[in-house]
Amino acid sequence: MIKKQPASQPSLSNFLSYLAMHVRQDSQRLPTLSELSQEMGVSTASVREQLEVARALKLVEVKPRTGIKPLPYNFSDAIHISLNYAIEVNPELFRDFSDLRKKIEAAYWYEVAAQVTGEDIHYLNQLVDRAMEKLRSRPPQIPQWEHRELHITLYKRLRNPFVLGLLEAYWDMYEQAGLNSFVDLAYLEAVWQYHQSIVSALEKGDLVGGYKMLTEHMNLLYQRPHDDSRQKFE
């Protein structure tokens, strides 16, 4: 029986290959469009089109006076365009992306928990205290920045740009999906009680207990009441 040949994989554009070579060489600037056209052996129009792709992926910065400058690779930048498009087509896809984020955080929990420092725990406690103050203020405030910062801080010591990039993209999309404007006070208090328990478990070295609190608290996102049952801040 003849096996079907696998479909060919998409390759980098001429410009992205050229850019990657210069990044490996630690180049701070790239040649002009006309010089790139000559070096790469393609038309200026083609280089310009490929450059726009690199700009959209935030792989380069282009300014009139400074020219073309390579930027550090960030996975969240690379997936933002595709993710934004997917959720624009079908907002329900955010739930699938959220489930992916939940499973990734759970999978890396023991690795990151072993790397958390005393300084990290002190900062995490400050975030919890600040969030609690916001919730108890009159009128209550949504501690969205603290929520994002707590989760990013937990995983920031991972030397895996894809995990960190995915988490950053999740929190960006969390805001775009409008979840940061959710105003059910009981829900928010429950979320931050879990956060407090997670940080407390880390402080005690109870990684198993921290994992349990982490996975339980992430399931709260799927237990939120519908719009007609939200408790508005007064």
Short mmCIF file of N, CA, C and O in Angstrom, two decimals, residues 12 22 26 56 76-77 103 105 124 128 137 156 161 165 185 188 196 209 217-218 230:
data_model
loop_
_atom_site.label_atom_id
_atom_site.label_comp_id
_atom_site.label_asym_id
_atom_site.label_seq_id
_atom_site.Cartn_x
_atom_site.Cartn_y
_atom_site.Cartn_z
N LEU A 12 9.64 29.88 6.18
CA LEU A 12 9.78 31.29 6.45
C LEU A 12 9.90 32.08 5.15
O LEU A 12 10.42 31.58 4.16
N HIS A 22 20.22 37.71 11.15
CA HIS A 22 20.79 38.92 11.76
C HIS A 22 20.57 38.94 13.27
O HIS A 22 21.41 39.46 14.01
N ASP A 26 23.25 39.11 16.46
CA ASP A 26 23.07 40.22 17.40
C ASP A 26 23.14 41.58 16.71
O ASP A 26 23.67 42.55 17.26
N ALA A 56 3.71 43.23 11.93
CA ALA A 56 2.46 42.78 12.56
C ALA A 56 2.75 41.78 13.67
O ALA A 56 2.06 41.75 14.70
N SER A 76 3.58 35.82 22.70
CA SER A 76 2.24 36.41 22.79
C SER A 76 1.99 37.35 21.62
O SER A 76 0.88 37.40 21.08
N ASP A 77 3.02 38.08 21.20
CA ASP A 77 2.86 38.95 20.03
C ASP A 77 2.57 38.12 18.78
O ASP A 77 1.79 38.52 17.92
N LYS A 103 -5.07 24.22 31.75
CA LYS A 103 -4.32 22.97 31.76
C LYS A 103 -2.81 23.21 31.76
O LYS A 103 -2.04 22.45 32.36
N GLU A 105 -1.26 25.92 33.10
CA GLU A 105 -0.87 26.36 34.44
C GLU A 105 -0.80 25.16 35.39
O GLU A 105 0.11 25.06 36.21
N LEU A 124 3.55 38.62 46.11
CA LEU A 124 2.23 38.01 45.92
C LEU A 124 1.29 38.38 47.06
O LEU A 124 0.10 38.65 46.83
N VAL A 128 -2.34 40.36 46.91
CA VAL A 128 -3.58 39.89 47.55
C VAL A 128 -4.15 40.98 48.45
O VAL A 128 -5.36 41.27 48.42
N SER A 137 -13.43 48.47 49.33
CA SER A 137 -13.63 49.91 49.24
C SER A 137 -15.08 50.21 48.85
O SER A 137 -15.81 49.32 48.41
N LYS A 156 6.55 33.54 36.13
CA LYS A 156 7.56 34.33 35.43
C LYS A 156 8.95 33.70 35.45
O LYS A 156 9.78 34.03 34.61
N PRO A 161 9.53 30.53 26.87
CA PRO A 161 8.85 31.70 26.30
C PRO A 161 7.47 31.39 25.75
O PRO A 161 6.63 32.29 25.65
N GLY A 165 4.34 33.38 26.99
CA GLY A 165 3.66 34.10 25.93
C GLY A 165 2.19 33.75 25.85
O GLY A 165 1.34 34.61 25.65
N LEU A 185 -19.78 40.73 43.13
CA LEU A 185 -18.87 40.87 44.26
C LEU A 185 -18.56 39.53 44.92
O LEU A 185 -17.41 39.26 45.28
N LEU A 188 -15.95 37.67 42.85
CA LEU A 188 -14.61 38.24 42.98
C LEU A 188 -13.99 37.93 44.34
O LEU A 188 -12.80 37.65 44.44
N GLN A 196 -5.45 33.94 47.94
CA GLN A 196 -4.83 34.03 49.25
C GLN A 196 -4.39 32.65 49.74
O GLN A 196 -3.30 32.48 50.30
N GLY A 209 -1.20 21.24 48.37
CA GLY A 209 -2.35 22.08 48.73
C GLY A 209 -2.50 23.26 47.78
O GLY A 209 -3.61 23.63 47.41
N HIS A 217 -9.76 27.03 41.86
CA HIS A 217 -10.10 28.43 41.60
C HIS A 217 -10.27 28.72 40.12
O HIS A 217 -11.08 29.55 39.73
N MET A 218 -9.52 28.00 39.27
CA MET A 218 -9.67 28.24 37.83
C MET A 218 -11.02 27.74 37.31
O MET A 218 -11.51 28.21 36.29
N ARG A 230 -26.26 38.93 38.02
CA ARG A 230 -25.08 39.60 38.55
C ARG A 230 -25.45 40.58 39.64
O ARG A 230 -26.41 41.31 39.54
#
